Amino acid sequence: MYSVATQQALASAHAVFQGPRGTVSRLAAQRGSSRQRLYRQAYAAANAVEGQATRQLIAQLRREAGALRQALAEVQCRLAEAVVIDPDRQAEFAATAQGEGVPFRAAHALLAVLLRERTPSRATLARLARQAGRRAGPALEVVDRFSHLRARQIAADEIFTGRVPVLMTAEQHSLCWLGGRLADNRDGPTWAEEFRPLAAAEQITGDRGAGLRKGLALVNAERERGGRPLIGDQSDHFHPLRRGRQQVSQVRRQAERALQAAERQQAAADAAARAGVPRTPAQGRQLRQAWRDAEAAFARWEDQERALQQLRAGLHLFTPDGELNTPERAAAEVEAALARLPGPGAAQLRRGLGPEAFTFLRRTHERLDALPVPATLRQAAVQWEGLKAQGHREQGDGAPARALRGARLVLGVALALAGCEGQQALALVGAVLRDAWRASSLIEGLNSVLRMHQARQKRLTQELLDLKRWCWNTHVFAAGKRKGKSPYAHLGVALPPGKTWWELLKMSPEQLDRELSALNPAA
């Protein structure tokens, strides 16, 4: 029940707001009060009722505002992690997939996880990647003008897509992919076109391909006429050593088969003896001959293993004793090892180890002799590096290991006592020795990356090659001694900072050339 005051206030409000004319006067007369008092009571009751509703409305609005703020914060957090996959990002996705060798079927399936029904078709992805490949060609022409002037140690090779050769060149230190061109042939003049732009090249390492060697000879003839330094012709060690391993593996399999044959004959003879069956003299001779054949086969295998080790040691920069190898000594070691490696592949093995196989040693000695350091310090630095290369022999507590550690310590102390000259000698000698490249295994590794891509495509076009080369040269190595930098960065080519490979690819050739010229003034 309401109180008397509340009832009077409600009655006053009803009379004021709802009653007919004269109601307020009659009610005032009944109460013995003034009409103004009734009006004040009526408006006070109305304010009380309306204020409660307002407070309820305000509370409700505050609750709704809090919920909206929380929802907005959640949306903002999700937006901070969201990626807008607009047409440009879809084109970048397609180009990245193509550059990394991902089949469009797999790329389409991955993109569908994000875009669902809005996923572009595989044909659309292929068209976007093809457009990126067309832009990669002009962009590479711009950057090649800077990278070719910095490439000194080159590895060259050719691979095939069907019957069409792809001429491959790479810089060894940075693993920068300098050239990958679909060519009509692989003869000398075609290879010479690949080598001419490499103005800073000092040595080209490759297999004994006739076209490659002829192309290098043509370029060297042009350099000789122009009075420029010739490019060293280094015959690759990778392929001969692989052939040697294959030959030794074949001898090992022969030895294993001979041993298995002898064991089978021995098992049969033992079973016959247990059964009481007498063995004839002919059977005894056959068994003894089988074991002699197995022993001879294992002896051949052991001898060829040692010959292969001798061949490998003869082709190293340092001898097993830690001394700097010489072309004459290396040639003698290789010749002695080849004499102990007969077989069907011996002639091919010998062809791959001609005089050009020791170019890296001749160049190393020439460059060491030309260093502006005293001969004694240079010799000490060379010996220190040679002992460092034999670090595995310093392990252990034996007398030879202790002697090697002591010799290296003495050389280190001697170089340290020489002060700045000793440190300079060690730095210059180390730079020369690190520049002694003798194998093209790096270009073979790059070829294997391209073969993986080739196996996933119906055909390999120049646009796809250009896109693959652009992605490779601008990607950052994730592991190994080159970790943290791209091939272009290792080569010394400065790219516009803060731009991804895709943003660089979208720049016009003129704009890219201007920015590279400003960042690489020495080029």
Short mmCIF file of C-alpha atoms in Angstrom, two decimals, residues 164-491:
data_model
loop_
_atom_site.label_atom_id
_atom_site.label_comp_id
_atom_site.label_asym_id
_atom_site.label_seq_id
_atom_site.Cartn_x
_atom_site.Cartn_y
_atom_site.Cartn_z
CA VAL A 164 66.37 -27.41 -74.98
CA PRO A 165 69.47 -26.46 -72.95
CA VAL A 166 69.31 -24.02 -70.05
CA LEU A 167 72.62 -22.19 -69.60
CA MET A 168 73.27 -21.73 -65.88
CA THR A 169 75.82 -19.47 -64.17
CA ALA A 170 76.17 -18.69 -60.46
CA GLU A 171 78.60 -16.79 -58.25
CA GLN A 172 80.19 -19.20 -55.80
CA HIS A 173 80.64 -17.08 -52.67
CA SER A 174 77.10 -15.68 -52.58
CA LEU A 175 75.33 -18.44 -54.53
CA CYS A 176 73.79 -15.64 -56.59
CA TRP A 177 72.07 -17.00 -59.69
CA LEU A 178 73.65 -14.86 -62.40
CA GLY A 179 72.11 -16.38 -65.49
CA GLY A 180 69.51 -18.94 -66.50
CA ARG A 181 68.63 -18.76 -70.16
CA LEU A 182 66.81 -21.07 -72.52
CA ALA A 183 69.09 -21.28 -75.55
CA ASP A 184 68.83 -22.75 -79.02
CA ASN A 185 72.11 -24.60 -78.53
CA ARG A 186 75.08 -24.86 -76.17
CA ASP A 187 77.96 -24.21 -78.54
CA GLY A 188 80.90 -21.87 -78.00
CA PRO A 189 79.42 -18.60 -79.31
CA THR A 190 76.25 -19.12 -77.24
CA TRP A 191 78.26 -19.66 -74.07
CA ALA A 192 80.45 -16.67 -74.93
CA GLU A 193 77.30 -14.49 -74.81
CA GLU A 194 76.80 -15.64 -71.21
CA PHE A 195 80.41 -14.93 -70.19
CA ARG A 196 80.93 -11.52 -71.84
CA PRO A 197 78.83 -9.49 -69.35
CA LEU A 198 80.82 -10.96 -66.44
CA ALA A 199 83.43 -8.21 -66.59
CA ALA A 200 84.88 -8.95 -63.13
CA ALA A 201 85.12 -12.73 -63.60
CA GLU A 202 88.48 -14.18 -62.55
CA GLN A 203 87.75 -17.91 -62.78
CA ILE A 204 85.03 -20.08 -64.26
CA THR A 205 84.57 -23.56 -62.86
CA GLY A 206 82.69 -26.11 -64.91
CA ASP A 207 82.73 -29.59 -66.37
CA ARG A 208 84.53 -30.53 -69.57
CA GLY A 209 81.63 -29.56 -71.84
CA ALA A 210 83.04 -28.68 -75.26
CA GLY A 211 80.72 -25.74 -75.85
CA LEU A 212 81.38 -24.23 -72.44
CA ARG A 213 85.17 -24.47 -72.86
CA LYS A 214 85.04 -23.06 -76.35
CA GLY A 215 82.90 -20.13 -75.18
CA LEU A 216 85.42 -19.37 -72.43
CA ALA A 217 88.26 -19.56 -74.96
CA LEU A 218 86.46 -17.05 -77.21
CA VAL A 219 85.98 -14.60 -74.36
CA ASN A 220 89.59 -14.99 -73.25
CA ALA A 221 90.76 -14.28 -76.80
CA GLU A 222 88.72 -11.07 -76.78
CA ARG A 223 90.18 -10.12 -73.41
CA GLU A 224 93.69 -10.79 -74.61
CA ARG A 225 93.20 -8.53 -77.61
CA GLY A 226 91.89 -5.81 -75.30
CA GLY A 227 94.76 -6.18 -72.84
CA ARG A 228 92.50 -7.38 -70.03
CA PRO A 229 93.20 -10.20 -67.53
CA LEU A 230 92.17 -13.64 -68.71
CA ILE A 231 89.55 -15.74 -66.94
CA GLY A 232 90.95 -18.85 -65.28
CA ASP A 233 89.66 -22.14 -66.66
CA GLN A 234 89.08 -24.48 -63.73
CA SER A 235 88.04 -28.02 -64.54
CA ASP A 236 85.44 -29.19 -62.06
CA HIS A 237 86.42 -31.77 -59.41
CA PHE A 238 82.85 -32.71 -58.56
CA HIS A 239 82.17 -34.91 -61.57
CA PRO A 240 85.50 -36.83 -61.66
CA LEU A 241 85.29 -37.63 -57.96
CA ARG A 242 81.70 -38.77 -58.39
CA ARG A 243 82.76 -41.04 -61.26
CA GLY A 244 85.55 -42.37 -59.06
CA ARG A 245 83.10 -43.14 -56.27
CA GLN A 246 80.79 -44.87 -58.75
CA GLN A 247 83.66 -46.99 -60.04
CA VAL A 248 84.77 -47.97 -56.54
CA SER A 249 81.16 -48.76 -55.64
CA GLN A 250 81.00 -51.09 -58.63
CA VAL A 251 84.16 -52.90 -57.45
CA ARG A 252 82.65 -53.13 -53.95
CA ARG A 253 79.51 -54.76 -55.34
CA GLN A 254 81.67 -57.23 -57.28
CA ALA A 255 83.51 -58.11 -54.08
CA GLU A 256 80.23 -58.59 -52.23
CA ARG A 257 78.91 -60.86 -54.97
CA ALA A 258 82.13 -62.89 -54.94
CA LEU A 259 81.89 -63.27 -51.15
CA GLN A 260 78.26 -64.33 -51.38
CA ALA A 261 79.12 -66.92 -54.06
CA ALA A 262 81.93 -68.32 -51.91
CA GLU A 263 79.65 -68.45 -48.86
CA ARG A 264 76.98 -70.30 -50.83
CA GLN A 265 79.51 -72.91 -52.02
CA GLN A 266 80.89 -73.22 -48.49
CA ALA A 267 77.39 -73.69 -47.06
CA ALA A 268 76.63 -76.39 -49.64
CA ALA A 269 79.92 -78.17 -48.89
CA ASP A 270 79.28 -78.02 -45.13
CA ALA A 271 75.77 -79.41 -45.57
CA ALA A 272 77.12 -82.29 -47.71
CA ALA A 273 79.79 -83.05 -45.12
CA ARG A 274 77.21 -83.22 -42.34
CA ALA A 275 75.16 -85.57 -44.49
CA GLY A 276 78.18 -87.81 -45.03
CA VAL A 277 78.43 -87.09 -48.75
CA PRO A 278 82.11 -87.15 -49.78
CA ARG A 279 83.50 -84.10 -51.58
CA THR A 280 85.27 -84.68 -54.90
CA PRO A 281 88.63 -83.07 -55.66
CA ALA A 282 87.00 -80.89 -58.31
CA GLN A 283 84.52 -79.57 -55.76
CA GLY A 284 87.34 -78.81 -53.36
CA ARG A 285 89.22 -76.93 -56.06
CA GLN A 286 86.09 -74.95 -56.95
CA LEU A 287 85.53 -74.00 -53.31
CA ARG A 288 89.12 -72.90 -52.82
CA GLN A 289 89.00 -70.95 -56.08
CA ALA A 290 85.77 -69.19 -54.97
CA TRP A 291 87.44 -68.03 -51.75
CA ARG A 292 90.54 -66.91 -53.67
CA ASP A 293 88.29 -64.93 -56.04
CA ALA A 294 86.53 -63.31 -53.08
CA GLU A 295 89.84 -62.40 -51.45
CA ALA A 296 91.15 -60.96 -54.72
CA ALA A 297 87.95 -58.95 -55.21
CA PHE A 298 88.20 -57.53 -51.69
CA ALA A 299 91.85 -56.72 -52.28
CA ARG A 300 90.91 -54.81 -55.46
CA TRP A 301 88.19 -52.98 -53.56
CA GLU A 302 90.59 -52.05 -50.76
CA ASP A 303 93.26 -50.90 -53.21
CA GLN A 304 90.79 -48.77 -55.18
CA GLU A 305 89.41 -47.25 -51.97
CA ARG A 306 92.93 -46.18 -51.04
CA ALA A 307 93.47 -44.89 -54.59
CA LEU A 308 90.26 -42.85 -54.38
CA GLN A 309 91.40 -41.38 -51.06
CA GLN A 310 94.74 -40.52 -52.67
CA LEU A 311 92.94 -38.91 -55.61
CA ARG A 312 90.75 -36.86 -53.29
CA ALA A 313 93.75 -35.77 -51.19
CA GLY A 314 95.72 -34.83 -54.31
CA LEU A 315 92.98 -32.41 -55.37
CA HIS A 316 92.80 -30.54 -52.06
CA LEU A 317 94.26 -27.11 -51.44
CA PHE A 318 96.42 -28.46 -48.61
CA THR A 319 98.26 -31.76 -48.37
CA PRO A 320 97.50 -34.18 -45.51
CA ASP A 321 100.56 -32.73 -43.76
CA GLY A 322 99.05 -29.23 -43.81
CA GLU A 323 101.34 -27.84 -46.51
CA LEU A 324 100.01 -25.76 -49.39
CA ASN A 325 99.64 -28.03 -52.38
CA THR A 326 101.37 -27.26 -55.67
CA PRO A 327 100.17 -28.00 -59.20
CA GLU A 328 103.13 -30.31 -59.80
CA ARG A 329 102.64 -32.30 -56.64
CA ALA A 330 98.87 -32.50 -57.16
CA ALA A 331 99.33 -33.71 -60.75
CA ALA A 332 101.74 -36.40 -59.59
CA GLU A 333 99.37 -37.59 -56.85
CA VAL A 334 96.43 -37.65 -59.24
CA GLU A 335 98.41 -39.55 -61.86
CA ALA A 336 99.49 -42.14 -59.29
CA ALA A 337 95.91 -42.54 -58.08
CA LEU A 338 94.52 -42.88 -61.61
CA ALA A 339 96.99 -45.66 -62.35
CA ARG A 340 95.39 -47.64 -59.53
CA LEU A 341 91.83 -46.97 -60.72
CA PRO A 342 91.44 -49.12 -63.84
CA GLY A 343 88.04 -49.84 -65.21
CA PRO A 344 85.57 -48.94 -67.97
CA GLY A 345 85.31 -45.34 -66.74
CA ALA A 346 89.04 -44.76 -66.30
CA ALA A 347 89.43 -42.91 -69.61
CA GLN A 348 86.56 -40.54 -68.83
CA LEU A 349 87.92 -40.05 -65.33
CA ARG A 350 91.33 -39.14 -66.72
CA ARG A 351 89.83 -36.66 -69.24
CA GLY A 352 88.22 -34.75 -66.41
CA LEU A 353 91.53 -34.35 -64.56
CA GLY A 354 93.71 -32.65 -67.13
CA PRO A 355 95.90 -29.56 -66.55
CA GLU A 356 92.80 -27.36 -66.04
CA ALA A 357 92.00 -29.34 -62.88
CA PHE A 358 94.89 -27.55 -61.12
CA THR A 359 94.13 -23.99 -62.20
CA PHE A 360 92.98 -23.11 -58.68
CA LEU A 361 96.41 -24.06 -57.31
CA ARG A 362 98.31 -22.02 -59.90
CA ARG A 363 96.11 -18.98 -59.26
CA THR A 364 96.44 -19.37 -55.50
CA HIS A 365 100.24 -19.39 -55.65
CA GLU A 366 100.27 -16.42 -58.02
CA ARG A 367 97.97 -14.39 -55.80
CA LEU A 368 99.91 -15.29 -52.64
CA ASP A 369 103.18 -14.22 -54.24
CA ALA A 370 101.61 -10.88 -55.20
CA LEU A 371 100.44 -10.03 -51.67
CA PRO A 372 102.04 -6.87 -50.22
CA VAL A 373 103.34 -8.61 -47.08
CA PRO A 374 106.80 -9.89 -46.11
CA ALA A 375 107.55 -13.41 -47.33
CA THR A 376 108.17 -14.75 -43.81
CA LEU A 377 104.84 -13.52 -42.51
CA ARG A 378 103.08 -14.76 -45.62
CA GLN A 379 104.61 -18.22 -45.18
CA ALA A 380 103.68 -18.29 -41.48
CA ALA A 381 100.07 -17.32 -42.29
CA VAL A 382 99.87 -20.02 -44.97
CA GLN A 383 101.18 -22.65 -42.55
CA TRP A 384 98.75 -21.48 -39.86
CA GLU A 385 95.83 -21.82 -42.31
CA GLY A 386 97.11 -25.23 -43.39
CA LEU A 387 97.20 -26.50 -39.81
CA LYS A 388 93.76 -25.01 -39.25
CA ALA A 389 92.48 -27.03 -42.21
CA GLN A 390 93.82 -30.16 -40.46
CA GLY A 391 91.90 -29.39 -37.28
CA HIS A 392 90.50 -32.91 -37.03
CA ARG A 393 94.05 -34.23 -36.64
CA GLU A 394 94.62 -32.00 -33.60
CA GLN A 395 92.03 -33.89 -31.58
CA GLY A 396 93.25 -36.36 -28.99
CA ASP A 397 96.20 -36.76 -26.61
CA GLY A 398 98.61 -38.54 -28.93
CA ALA A 399 102.03 -37.19 -29.83
CA PRO A 400 101.06 -36.20 -33.41
CA ALA A 401 98.03 -34.25 -32.17
CA ARG A 402 100.09 -32.47 -29.52
CA ALA A 403 102.75 -31.63 -32.10
CA LEU A 404 100.17 -30.09 -34.45
CA ARG A 405 98.64 -28.03 -31.64
CA GLY A 406 102.09 -26.86 -30.59
CA ALA A 407 103.07 -25.89 -34.14
CA ARG A 408 99.88 -23.94 -34.61
CA LEU A 409 100.38 -22.18 -31.26
CA VAL A 410 103.92 -21.18 -32.23
CA LEU A 411 102.75 -19.78 -35.57
CA GLY A 412 99.93 -17.89 -33.85
CA VAL A 413 102.35 -16.35 -31.36
CA ALA A 414 104.75 -15.36 -34.16
CA LEU A 415 101.97 -13.63 -36.09
CA ALA A 416 100.71 -11.91 -32.96
CA LEU A 417 104.20 -10.61 -32.14
CA ALA A 418 104.36 -9.11 -35.63
CA GLY A 419 101.51 -6.79 -34.63
CA CYS A 420 99.43 -5.16 -37.33
CA GLU A 421 101.57 -6.65 -40.10
CA GLY A 422 100.93 -10.16 -38.79
CA GLN A 423 97.18 -9.58 -38.59
CA GLN A 424 97.18 -8.07 -42.07
CA ALA A 425 99.14 -11.02 -43.44
CA LEU A 426 96.71 -13.48 -41.85
CA ALA A 427 93.70 -11.60 -43.24
CA LEU A 428 95.10 -11.29 -46.78
CA VAL A 429 96.26 -14.91 -46.93
CA GLY A 430 92.92 -16.13 -45.58
CA ALA A 431 91.04 -14.14 -48.24
CA VAL A 432 93.18 -15.68 -51.02
CA LEU A 433 92.74 -19.22 -49.71
CA ARG A 434 88.99 -18.83 -49.29
CA ASP A 435 88.86 -17.76 -52.93
CA ALA A 436 90.38 -21.02 -54.19
CA TRP A 437 87.29 -22.65 -55.70
CA ARG A 438 87.79 -26.01 -57.38
CA ALA A 439 84.36 -27.63 -57.81
CA SER A 440 80.99 -26.75 -59.30
CA SER A 441 78.92 -28.58 -56.68
CA LEU A 442 77.15 -25.30 -55.86
CA ILE A 443 75.81 -24.94 -59.39
CA GLU A 444 74.79 -28.59 -59.23
CA GLY A 445 72.81 -27.78 -56.09
CA LEU A 446 71.14 -24.88 -57.88
CA ASN A 447 70.42 -27.18 -60.81
CA SER A 448 68.72 -29.62 -58.46
CA VAL A 449 66.45 -26.82 -57.21
CA LEU A 450 65.51 -26.04 -60.79
CA ARG A 451 64.99 -29.72 -61.63
CA MET A 452 62.56 -30.00 -58.72
CA HIS A 453 60.65 -27.05 -60.15
CA GLN A 454 60.86 -28.50 -63.64
CA ALA A 455 59.41 -31.82 -62.50
CA ARG A 456 56.27 -30.04 -61.26
CA GLN A 457 55.61 -28.06 -64.44
CA LYS A 458 54.42 -29.17 -67.82
CA ARG A 459 57.02 -27.02 -69.51
CA LEU A 460 59.69 -24.57 -68.47
CA THR A 461 59.42 -21.15 -70.11
CA GLN A 462 61.78 -18.20 -69.94
CA GLU A 463 59.22 -16.26 -67.90
CA LEU A 464 59.15 -19.02 -65.28
CA LEU A 465 62.95 -19.16 -65.24
CA ASP A 466 63.15 -15.40 -64.71
CA LEU A 467 60.60 -15.51 -61.90
CA LYS A 468 62.44 -18.40 -60.25
CA ARG A 469 65.78 -16.55 -60.51
CA TRP A 470 64.28 -13.34 -59.10
CA CYS A 471 62.78 -15.19 -56.12
CA TRP A 472 66.03 -17.04 -55.48
CA ASN A 473 68.29 -13.99 -55.58
CA THR A 474 66.04 -11.90 -53.31
CA HIS A 475 65.18 -14.57 -50.74
CA VAL A 476 67.02 -14.61 -47.41
CA PHE A 477 68.91 -17.78 -46.50
CA ALA A 478 67.44 -19.37 -43.38
CA ALA A 479 70.41 -21.56 -42.45
CA GLY A 480 74.06 -22.20 -43.18
CA LYS A 481 76.99 -19.82 -43.43
CA ARG A 482 74.93 -17.47 -45.63
CA LYS A 483 72.11 -17.24 -43.07
CA GLY A 484 70.39 -13.89 -42.69
CA LYS A 485 71.20 -12.40 -46.11
CA SER A 486 70.00 -12.80 -49.66
CA PRO A 487 72.29 -13.83 -52.54
CA TYR A 488 72.23 -10.24 -53.84
CA ALA A 489 73.26 -8.95 -50.40
CA HIS A 490 76.12 -11.46 -50.14
CA LEU A 491 77.32 -10.40 -53.58
#
